[in-house]
Short mmCIF file of C-alpha atoms in Angstrom, two decimals:
data_model
loop_
_atom_site.label_atom_id
_atom_site.label_comp_id
_atom_site.label_asym_id
_atom_site.label_seq_id
_atom_site.Cartn_x
_atom_site.Cartn_y
_atom_site.Cartn_z
CA MET A 1 151.04 76.70 117.33
CA ASN A 2 154.17 75.04 118.61
CA LYS A 3 155.16 72.02 120.64
CA LYS A 4 156.04 74.03 123.74
CA ASP A 5 152.50 75.41 124.02
CA ILE A 6 150.96 71.94 123.78
CA LEU A 7 153.38 70.44 126.30
CA GLU A 8 152.67 73.27 128.73
CA LEU A 9 148.98 72.35 128.71
CA LYS A 10 149.62 68.61 128.79
CA ARG A 11 151.95 68.81 131.81
CA ARG A 12 149.07 70.18 133.85
CA LEU A 13 146.95 67.07 133.31
CA LYS A 14 148.16 65.41 136.51
CA LYS A 15 146.36 64.86 139.75
CA ASP A 16 148.12 67.60 141.69
CA ASP A 17 148.16 70.14 138.82
CA CYS A 18 144.82 69.51 137.12
CA THR A 19 142.27 72.30 137.52
CA PHE A 20 139.34 70.96 135.47
CA THR A 21 136.24 72.46 137.01
CA LYS A 22 133.61 70.39 135.24
CA MET A 23 133.21 67.43 132.87
CA CYS A 24 130.15 66.73 130.74
CA GLY A 25 129.37 64.30 127.95
CA CYS A 26 127.01 61.83 126.35
CA TYR A 27 127.11 58.20 125.26
CA VAL A 28 125.82 57.60 121.68
CA ASP A 29 124.81 54.21 120.26
CA GLY A 30 125.20 52.91 116.72
CA GLU A 31 121.86 54.45 115.72
CA LYS A 32 123.15 57.88 116.82
CA ASN A 33 120.80 58.04 119.78
CA ILE A 34 121.98 59.56 123.04
CA VAL A 35 121.80 56.76 125.61
CA LEU A 36 123.37 58.54 128.56
CA ASN A 37 124.20 62.10 129.61
CA ILE A 38 127.14 62.80 131.91
CA LYS A 39 127.66 65.84 134.14
CA GLU A 40 130.30 65.70 136.86
CA THR A 41 132.38 67.97 139.03
CA PHE A 42 135.72 66.63 137.91
CA LEU A 43 137.71 66.96 141.12
CA ASN A 44 135.01 65.03 143.06
CA LEU A 45 135.36 61.88 140.91
CA GLU A 46 136.55 58.63 142.44
CA GLU A 47 140.28 58.24 142.08
CA ASP A 48 140.20 55.33 139.58
CA VAL A 49 137.64 57.11 137.39
CA PHE A 50 139.47 60.43 137.78
CA PHE A 51 142.69 58.99 136.35
CA LYS A 52 140.93 57.25 133.45
CA TYR A 53 139.24 60.47 132.34
CA LEU A 54 142.48 62.39 132.83
CA GLU A 55 144.25 59.88 130.59
CA ILE A 56 141.67 60.44 127.84
CA ALA A 57 142.13 64.22 128.07
CA SER A 58 145.92 63.84 127.93
CA LYS A 59 145.70 61.68 124.79
CA THR A 60 143.87 64.52 123.04
CA LEU A 61 147.08 66.58 123.32
CA SER A 62 149.44 63.90 121.99
CA GLY A 63 151.01 63.29 118.61
CA THR A 64 152.90 65.30 116.00
CA ILE A 65 152.01 68.85 115.08
CA GLY A 66 150.80 68.96 111.49
CA ASN A 67 150.01 65.27 111.45
CA ASN A 68 148.01 64.46 114.60
CA ILE A 69 147.45 68.00 115.85
CA LEU A 70 146.24 70.62 113.37
CA GLU A 71 145.63 74.34 113.79
CA LEU A 72 142.22 75.04 112.26
CA ASN A 73 141.04 78.57 111.55
CA PHE A 74 137.52 79.99 111.54
CA PRO A 75 136.34 81.86 108.46
CA PRO A 76 135.14 85.41 109.28
CA ASP A 77 131.41 84.61 108.89
CA GLU A 78 131.58 81.91 111.60
CA GLU A 79 132.48 84.57 114.17
CA ASN A 80 129.22 86.42 113.61
CA ILE A 81 125.92 85.80 115.39
CA GLY A 82 124.73 82.28 114.65
CA GLY A 83 128.23 81.17 113.73
CA ARG A 84 129.77 78.07 115.26
CA GLN A 85 132.74 79.94 116.68
CA LEU A 86 130.35 82.15 118.58
CA SER A 87 128.46 79.05 119.83
CA LEU A 88 131.68 77.63 121.24
CA MET A 89 132.48 80.98 122.89
CA GLU A 90 129.07 80.93 124.63
CA LEU A 91 129.54 77.32 125.74
CA LYS A 92 132.94 78.21 127.24
CA LYS A 93 131.51 81.20 129.09
CA SER A 94 128.73 79.03 130.53
CA LYS A 95 131.36 76.80 132.11
CA LEU A 96 129.28 73.81 130.84
CA LYS A 97 126.32 74.74 133.02
CA ASP A 98 123.87 75.51 130.18
CA ASP A 99 122.08 72.27 129.17
CA ALA A 100 120.63 73.80 125.99
CA LEU A 101 124.05 74.82 124.74
CA LEU A 102 125.43 71.36 125.60
CA GLU A 103 122.58 69.65 123.76
CA ASN A 104 123.15 71.76 120.64
CA PHE A 105 126.87 70.99 120.82
CA TYR A 106 126.26 67.22 121.10
CA LYS A 107 123.81 67.33 118.23
CA SER A 108 126.24 69.14 115.91
CA ILE A 109 128.85 66.44 116.49
CA ILE A 110 126.46 63.48 116.22
CA ASP A 111 124.91 64.77 112.96
CA SER A 112 128.25 65.47 111.24
CA TYR A 113 130.47 62.65 112.57
CA ASP A 114 130.81 59.94 109.92
CA TYR A 115 131.24 56.91 112.18
CA THR A 116 129.59 53.52 112.45
CA GLY A 117 129.39 52.27 116.02
CA ASN A 118 128.99 53.50 119.54
CA PHE A 119 131.01 56.46 120.80
CA LEU A 120 131.40 58.75 123.79
CA ILE A 121 131.59 62.55 123.66
CA LEU A 122 133.43 64.15 126.59
CA ILE A 123 134.02 67.87 127.16
CA PHE A 124 136.09 69.41 129.96
CA HIS A 125 136.21 73.01 131.17
CA ASP A 126 139.39 74.52 132.58
CA ALA A 127 140.86 77.87 133.54
CA TYR A 128 144.65 78.07 133.49
CA ASP A 129 146.39 80.93 135.23
CA VAL A 130 149.29 81.51 132.82
CA MET A 131 152.32 82.68 134.77
CA THR A 132 154.70 85.21 133.32
CA LYS A 133 158.06 83.76 132.18
CA THR A 134 161.39 85.47 131.72
CA SER A 135 163.56 85.07 128.63
CA ASP A 136 165.28 82.08 130.27
CA ASN A 137 161.87 80.42 130.92
CA ALA A 138 161.97 81.14 134.65
CA LYS A 139 158.47 81.65 136.10
CA LEU A 140 157.57 84.83 137.97
CA ASP A 141 154.94 84.99 140.71
CA GLU A 142 152.54 87.06 138.67
CA SER A 143 149.79 86.11 136.24
CA GLU A 144 150.07 87.02 132.60
CA GLU A 145 146.49 86.04 131.74
CA VAL A 146 143.87 83.44 132.54
CA TYR A 147 143.49 80.99 129.68
CA GLU A 148 139.95 79.60 129.81
CA TYR A 149 139.29 76.77 127.40
CA LEU A 150 137.25 73.69 126.48
CA LEU A 151 138.82 70.31 125.74
CA CYS A 152 136.68 67.81 123.85
CA SER A 153 137.43 64.09 123.29
CA ILE A 154 135.46 61.68 121.07
CA CYS A 155 136.15 58.06 122.04
CA PRO A 156 135.01 54.81 120.39
CA VAL A 157 133.04 52.41 122.58
CA SER A 158 133.23 48.76 121.58
CA LEU A 159 132.47 45.32 122.98
CA SER A 160 135.31 43.45 124.60
CA LYS A 161 136.51 40.34 122.82
CA PRO A 162 134.79 37.06 123.71
CA ALA A 163 136.83 34.98 126.12
CA LEU A 164 136.62 32.41 128.87
CA GLY A 165 136.71 33.54 132.46
CA TYR A 166 136.14 32.39 136.03
CA LEU A 167 132.49 32.74 137.05
CA GLU A 168 132.77 33.27 140.80
CA ASP A 169 129.04 32.93 141.59
CA LYS A 170 128.92 29.55 139.81
CA ASN A 171 132.47 28.53 140.74
CA LYS A 172 133.34 27.42 137.24
CA ILE A 173 135.07 28.47 134.02
CA GLY A 174 132.63 29.81 131.45
CA ALA A 175 132.05 32.46 128.79
CA ARG A 176 132.94 35.86 130.18
CA ILE A 177 130.35 38.60 130.01
CA ARG A 178 131.31 41.01 127.21
CA ASP A 179 131.52 44.62 128.31
CA TRP A 180 131.31 47.91 126.43
CA ILE A 181 134.78 49.44 126.73
CA VAL A 182 135.70 53.08 126.17
CA GLY A 183 138.84 53.32 124.01
CA PRO A 184 141.40 56.12 123.59
CA PRO A 185 140.06 59.15 121.70
CA ASP A 186 139.93 59.04 117.90
CA LEU A 187 139.23 62.77 117.59
CA GLY A 188 139.22 65.87 119.79
CA PHE A 189 139.94 69.57 119.98
CA VAL A 190 140.89 72.44 122.26
CA PHE A 191 139.07 75.78 121.93
CA PRO A 192 140.28 78.46 121.86
CA ALA A 193 143.78 77.52 120.71
CA PHE A 194 146.76 78.15 122.98
CA ILE A 195 149.24 80.00 120.77
CA ASP A 196 152.45 81.54 122.10
CA ARG A 197 151.17 81.03 125.66
CA SER A 198 148.08 83.06 124.97
CA THR A 199 144.43 82.70 123.93
CA ASP A 200 143.61 82.66 120.19
CA ILE A 201 139.83 82.72 119.74
CA HIS A 202 140.17 82.59 115.96
CA SER A 203 141.54 79.04 115.83
CA ILE A 204 141.16 75.52 117.23
CA MET A 205 143.77 72.87 118.08
CA TYR A 206 142.30 69.79 116.40
CA TYR A 207 143.40 66.23 117.27
CA THR A 208 143.14 63.09 115.13
CA LYS A 209 144.49 59.69 116.08
CA ASN A 210 144.52 58.41 112.50
CA ALA A 211 146.43 60.87 110.31
CA LYS A 212 145.10 59.17 107.17
CA ASP A 213 141.47 59.78 108.18
CA PRO A 214 141.13 63.04 110.14
CA HIS A 215 137.38 63.37 109.42
CA PRO A 216 137.26 66.72 107.60
CA GLU A 217 133.45 66.62 107.85
CA LEU A 218 133.75 67.18 111.60
CA MET A 219 136.13 70.13 111.07
CA GLU A 220 133.77 71.87 108.67
CA GLU A 221 130.24 70.94 109.77
CA ALA A 222 130.52 70.60 113.54
CA LEU A 223 133.23 73.18 114.22
CA GLY A 224 132.75 75.49 111.25
CA CYS A 225 136.49 75.61 110.47
CA ILE A 226 138.35 75.39 107.19
CA SER A 227 139.48 71.78 106.92
CA LYS A 228 143.15 70.91 106.62
CA ARG A 229 145.02 67.89 105.47
CA THR A 230 147.44 66.10 107.72
CA THR A 231 151.06 65.81 106.61
CA THR A 232 150.41 62.14 105.83
CA GLU A 233 147.58 63.08 103.46
CA GLN A 234 149.65 65.83 101.82
CA LYS A 235 152.58 63.46 101.40
CA GLU A 236 150.43 60.75 99.80
CA ALA A 237 148.78 63.28 97.45
CA PHE A 238 152.19 64.66 96.39
CA GLU A 239 153.58 61.19 95.76
CA ASN A 240 150.53 60.21 93.70
CA ILE A 241 150.92 63.35 91.55
CA ILE A 242 154.56 62.47 90.79
CA LEU A 243 153.96 58.76 90.12
CA ASN A 244 150.95 59.42 87.90
CA ALA A 245 152.91 61.97 85.85
CA ILE A 246 155.94 59.70 85.42
CA GLY A 247 153.99 56.64 84.28
CA SER A 248 153.95 52.92 84.95
CA ASN A 249 157.67 52.25 84.56
CA ASP A 250 158.42 51.17 88.12
CA GLU A 251 162.20 51.48 87.92
CA LYS A 252 162.09 54.88 86.23
CA SER A 253 159.35 56.23 88.52
CA ASP A 254 161.20 55.10 91.64
CA HIS A 255 164.40 56.73 90.42
CA LEU A 256 162.79 60.08 89.57
CA PHE A 257 160.72 60.06 92.75
CA MET A 258 163.85 59.56 94.88
CA GLU A 259 165.63 62.33 92.96
CA ILE A 260 162.82 64.72 93.88
CA GLN A 261 162.82 63.56 97.51
CA GLU A 262 166.59 64.01 97.86
CA THR A 263 166.48 67.47 96.26
CA LEU A 264 163.58 68.47 98.52
CA ASN A 265 165.41 67.22 101.60
CA ASN A 266 168.59 69.11 100.61
CA MET A 267 166.52 72.25 100.01
CA VAL A 268 165.08 72.10 103.54
CA ASP A 269 168.47 71.33 105.10
CA ASP A 270 170.08 74.29 103.33
CA HIS A 271 167.24 76.56 104.44
CA ILE A 272 167.70 75.54 108.09
CA THR A 273 171.50 75.91 107.84
CA VAL A 274 171.23 79.44 106.49
CA ASN A 275 168.23 80.73 108.49
CA GLY A 276 168.23 78.56 111.62
CA LYS A 277 165.73 76.06 113.04
CA ASP A 278 163.26 78.72 114.13
CA ALA A 279 162.99 80.28 110.68
CA GLU A 280 159.73 80.25 108.74
CA PRO A 281 159.40 76.96 106.80
CA ILE A 282 159.56 76.75 103.02
CA ILE A 283 156.12 76.86 101.40
CA LEU A 284 156.10 74.76 98.25
CA ASN A 285 154.18 77.12 95.94
CA ASN A 286 154.08 76.92 92.13
CA ASN A 287 157.41 78.71 91.67
CA THR A 288 159.15 76.58 94.29
CA ILE A 289 157.83 73.32 92.85
CA GLN A 290 159.10 74.34 89.41
CA ASP A 291 162.59 75.03 90.77
CA LEU A 292 162.49 71.73 92.64
CA LEU A 293 161.63 69.71 89.52
CA ILE A 294 164.27 71.45 87.36
CA GLU A 295 166.97 70.90 89.99
CA SER A 296 165.94 67.24 90.26
CA GLY A 297 166.52 66.76 86.52
CA ILE A 298 162.91 65.85 85.71
CA PRO A 299 162.15 65.89 81.94
CA GLU A 300 160.17 68.89 80.71
CA GLU A 301 157.10 66.94 79.60
CA ILE A 302 156.81 65.30 83.05
CA THR A 303 157.43 68.64 84.79
CA VAL A 304 154.46 70.21 82.98
CA LYS A 305 152.17 67.35 84.08
CA ILE A 306 153.32 67.58 87.72
CA GLU A 307 152.87 71.37 87.88
CA LYS A 308 149.36 71.17 86.44
CA SER A 309 148.25 68.41 88.83
CA TYR A 310 149.97 70.10 91.78
CA THR A 311 148.12 73.36 91.26
CA LYS A 312 144.82 71.53 90.93
CA GLU A 313 145.42 69.41 94.05
CA PHE A 314 146.71 72.04 96.49
CA GLY A 315 145.31 75.24 94.96
CA ASP A 316 145.70 78.27 97.23
CA THR A 317 146.94 76.23 100.21
CA PRO A 318 150.36 74.90 99.17
CA PRO A 319 151.96 72.58 101.72
CA VAL A 320 155.08 73.12 103.79
CA ALA A 321 158.11 71.49 102.12
CA ASP A 322 159.06 69.62 105.30
CA TYR A 323 155.71 67.81 105.29
CA LEU A 324 156.33 66.28 101.85
CA ILE A 325 159.65 64.63 102.74
CA ASN A 326 159.32 60.87 102.97
CA THR A 327 161.97 60.10 105.58
CA LYS A 328 161.36 56.35 105.44
CA ALA A 329 161.84 56.27 101.65
CA LEU A 330 165.01 58.35 101.94
CA ALA A 331 166.41 56.06 104.63
CA ALA A 332 165.58 52.95 102.59
CA ASN A 333 167.15 54.50 99.48
CA GLU A 334 170.31 55.41 101.39
CA GLN A 335 170.51 51.85 102.69
CA ARG A 336 170.16 50.51 99.12
CA LYS A 337 172.98 52.81 97.99
CA LYS A 338 175.23 51.57 100.79
CA GLU A 339 174.47 47.95 99.89
CA LYS A 340 175.23 48.61 96.21
CA ARG A 341 178.52 50.29 97.12
CA LEU A 342 179.46 47.35 99.32
CA GLU A 343 178.49 44.88 96.58
CA LYS A 344 180.65 46.82 94.10
CA LYS A 345 183.60 46.80 96.49
CA VAL A 346 183.20 43.06 97.08
CA GLN A 347 183.02 42.45 93.32
CA ILE A 348 186.20 44.47 92.73
CA LEU A 349 188.01 42.65 95.54
CA GLU A 350 186.89 39.27 94.19
CA GLU A 351 188.08 40.16 90.68
CA THR A 352 191.42 41.40 92.04
CA LEU A 353 191.83 38.25 94.10
CA GLU A 354 191.03 36.05 91.09
CA ARG A 355 193.57 37.90 88.92
CA THR A 356 196.18 37.55 91.67
CA LYS A 357 195.49 33.83 91.94
CA GLN A 358 195.78 33.36 88.18
CA ALA A 359 199.02 35.34 88.06
CA ALA A 360 200.43 33.27 90.93
CA VAL A 361 199.49 30.03 89.15
CA LEU A 362 201.12 31.19 85.89
CA ASP A 363 204.28 32.26 87.72
CA SER A 364 204.40 28.93 89.51
CA GLU A 365 203.91 27.01 86.25
CA LYS A 366 206.62 29.05 84.49
CA LYS A 367 209.02 28.55 87.39
CA SER A 368 208.34 24.79 87.51
CA ALA A 369 208.77 24.47 83.75
CA LEU A 370 212.04 26.41 83.86
CA GLU A 371 213.42 24.34 86.73
CA LEU A 372 212.40 21.12 84.99
CA GLU A 373 214.05 22.23 81.76
CA THR A 374 217.22 23.24 83.58
CA ASP A 375 217.40 19.95 85.51
CA THR A 376 216.82 17.96 82.32
CA ILE A 377 219.57 19.78 80.42
CA SER A 378 221.97 19.45 83.33
CA LYS A 379 221.23 15.78 83.77
CA THR A 380 221.55 15.15 80.01
CA ASP A 381 224.95 16.89 79.85
CA SER A 382 226.18 15.05 82.93
CA ASP A 383 225.05 11.66 81.61
CA SER A 384 226.71 12.36 78.25
CA ASP A 385 230.04 13.18 79.90
CA LEU A 386 229.91 10.09 82.09
CA GLU A 387 229.01 7.81 79.18
CA SER A 388 231.83 9.29 77.08
CA THR A 389 234.40 8.77 79.82
CA SER A 390 233.23 5.22 80.57
CA ASP A 391 233.22 4.18 76.90
CA SER A 392 236.76 5.51 76.38
CA LYS A 393 238.11 3.65 79.37
CA LEU A 394 236.41 0.42 78.37
CA GLU A 395 237.84 0.62 74.83
CA ALA A 396 241.32 1.24 76.20
CA VAL A 397 241.15 -1.73 78.47
CA SER A 398 239.85 -3.86 75.63
CA ASP A 399 242.77 -2.86 73.36
CA SER A 400 245.28 -3.59 76.10
CA ASP A 401 243.81 -7.03 76.61
CA SER A 402 244.00 -7.72 72.90
CA LYS A 403 247.66 -6.85 72.79
CA LEU A 404 248.36 -9.15 75.68
CA ASP A 405 246.49 -11.95 73.97
CA VAL A 406 248.83 -11.65 70.95
CA VAL A 407 251.55 -13.34 72.91
CA SER A 408 250.99 -16.99 72.14
CA ASP A 409 251.23 -19.88 74.43
CA SER A 410 254.26 -21.24 72.51
CA ASP A 411 256.11 -18.05 73.08
CA LEU A 412 255.45 -18.33 76.75
CA GLU A 413 256.68 -21.94 76.80
CA SER A 414 259.91 -21.05 75.00
CA LEU A 415 260.73 -18.51 77.62
CA SER A 416 262.88 -19.67 80.46
CA ALA A 417 262.07 -19.35 84.02
CA SER A 418 264.58 -16.58 84.34
CA ASP A 419 262.88 -14.75 81.52
CA LEU A 420 259.56 -15.12 83.24
CA GLU A 421 260.99 -13.66 86.41
CA PRO A 422 262.47 -10.31 85.40
CA THR A 423 264.23 -8.04 87.79
CA SER A 424 262.36 -5.42 89.62
CA ASP A 425 263.81 -2.65 87.46
CA SER A 426 262.75 -4.25 84.24
CA LYS A 427 259.34 -4.88 85.70
CA LEU A 428 258.93 -1.21 86.59
CA ASP A 429 260.00 -0.16 83.13
CA SER A 430 257.49 -2.53 81.64
CA ASP A 431 254.68 -1.19 83.84
CA SER A 432 255.61 2.39 82.96
CA LYS A 433 255.55 1.61 79.25
CA LEU A 434 252.19 -0.10 79.62
CA GLU A 435 250.76 2.84 81.53
CA ALA A 436 252.10 5.26 78.97
CA ILE A 437 250.58 3.26 76.15
CA SER A 438 247.21 3.14 77.97
CA ASP A 439 247.17 6.91 78.69
CA SER A 440 248.05 7.77 75.13
CA GLU A 441 245.34 5.52 73.81
CA ILE A 442 242.78 6.98 76.23
CA GLU A 443 243.72 10.52 75.16
CA SER A 444 243.50 9.44 71.56
CA ASP A 445 240.07 7.97 72.10
CA ASP A 446 238.92 11.07 73.96
CA ASN A 447 240.07 13.30 71.11
CA ASN A 448 238.18 11.16 68.64
CA THR A 449 235.02 11.34 70.81
CA THR A 450 235.11 15.12 71.46
CA GLN A 451 235.29 15.83 67.77
CA ASN A 452 231.58 14.96 67.62
CA TYR A 453 230.61 17.96 69.95
CA ASP A 454 230.75 21.73 69.49
CA ILE A 455 231.49 22.36 73.16
CA VAL A 456 233.56 20.08 75.35
CA LEU A 457 233.97 20.74 79.07
CA GLN A 458 236.44 19.20 81.43
CA VAL A 459 235.74 19.94 85.09
CA LYS A 460 236.45 18.39 88.40
CA PRO A 461 233.99 15.67 89.39
CA GLN A 462 232.49 17.80 92.18
CA LYS A 463 231.61 20.49 89.62
CA VAL A 464 229.59 18.22 87.34
CA THR A 465 226.41 18.38 89.38
CA GLN A 466 226.63 22.19 89.62
CA ILE A 467 226.48 22.72 85.86
CA LYS A 468 223.12 23.97 84.63
CA SER A 469 221.64 25.44 81.47
CA GLN A 470 219.68 28.72 81.41
CA ILE A 471 217.71 30.65 78.76
CA ILE A 472 219.05 34.25 78.57
CA ASP A 473 217.68 36.69 75.98
CA GLY A 474 216.18 33.80 74.05
CA LYS A 475 219.42 31.75 73.92
CA LYS A 476 220.50 28.78 75.95
CA TYR A 477 223.65 29.19 78.05
CA ILE A 478 225.74 26.74 80.09
CA VAL A 479 226.16 28.12 83.59
CA ILE A 480 229.03 26.94 85.81
CA PRO A 481 229.21 28.45 89.30
CA ILE A 482 232.76 29.54 90.28
CA ASP A 483 233.92 30.42 93.78
CA ASP A 484 236.15 33.42 94.43
CA ASP A 485 239.32 31.31 94.88
CA GLU A 486 238.78 29.00 91.88
CA GLN A 487 240.72 29.21 88.60
CA ALA A 488 239.71 28.08 85.13
CA ASN A 489 241.60 26.89 82.06
CA VAL A 490 239.86 27.81 78.81
CA ASN A 491 241.41 26.32 75.68
CA GLY A 492 244.71 25.96 77.50
CA VAL A 493 244.79 29.50 78.90
CA LYS A 494 244.77 29.80 82.67
CA THR A 495 242.69 32.66 83.98
CA LEU A 496 240.98 33.84 87.12
CA LEU A 497 237.30 34.53 86.46
#
């Protein structure tokens, strides 16, 4: 059974393409009593009713193969006289005109269907003239075969919800009358199955709306088929086997479960890559499940538990590997991995940024400390030179004043006016002698002062502020910037640095 076959039947369930010849059914109450029998020529129904029934029939062919639509097979003994497959064959041949066969069919469903509440059984008869198709799916104007089949839908019937409504006869708002409403089908089937565009009398296409509760009792007791699990049921059973074998450690069980899921998904992807999409699916038998667990890195003691439970659960009908893949769990796990990778990247970036900030602060502090130390040394040296120069000059002036004070007032009085008014030449000589005495005394005082220092510098005033100290290889150096055209005199030796 494939999707193309189902869609080919479903596309015909339209007003202009539908060829249902007859529709029958019965309405069953909560006590499993038949309240109403239905028998209609389908194409003669009123338009509104026609479309509602057609919608119910179309729903019976909807859903996912393996989950909502199952291919059920008849065991050999059911195809013998008195078997349920043979009963369905007779009902199909009668074209729903045999009341006794219809009554027996209704009874088999009512007695086996485990349902509390009212429900409606509908059965349609159709004959589809299957046209021959070429390899490129182009239809030819010739019939390949006539596919005659029955389509059955079992719909719940429930009371509408209580509500207020407009009561036209009383012209007021009041409690609306609650009606019994037919819902979409919960279960259904098509017999015989339509496989590869042809009739297969050995199987049924079974429909279930709820993949978690496909009602296996109806498959076995009413239809006489070997029941099958939906992919949802198989997936849940497989997950329970793994989780029960691993134990109650949530973190460990989640990790190992996801390892198995990822390995299983990779196994299926590799199979499709090598063999193509149309290849036979992987059947997860005992050997395959063992390889899967070993490749997933599951511990040996857990592997033994899983294999034992797996064999007991699935027996001779191992599931298809594709059906056991939990796509939602894989997607959620992949999202968690992405989030963890992003969190790790953010953490690394934050740590790098913090280290960069700390390094920048340390560099700034070192630079500030070095500049402060350099400025302090420079200022200290400059202040020392200025103080030395000022003190020397002050002492020289003081000595000169003392010498002048030695001349007494009496000596001045004894001098004549002519003596007090010397000639200009004598005055110049006197000033020169005085200046010479002052310079020699200043030099003498400077020599006495510099003897207290290991290094003495004499620079032009504009150079004083340019002098700085700098730590080089652990030692302090005095740094004096020199322009290209400047000369220096070191210990009396003129040189161009």
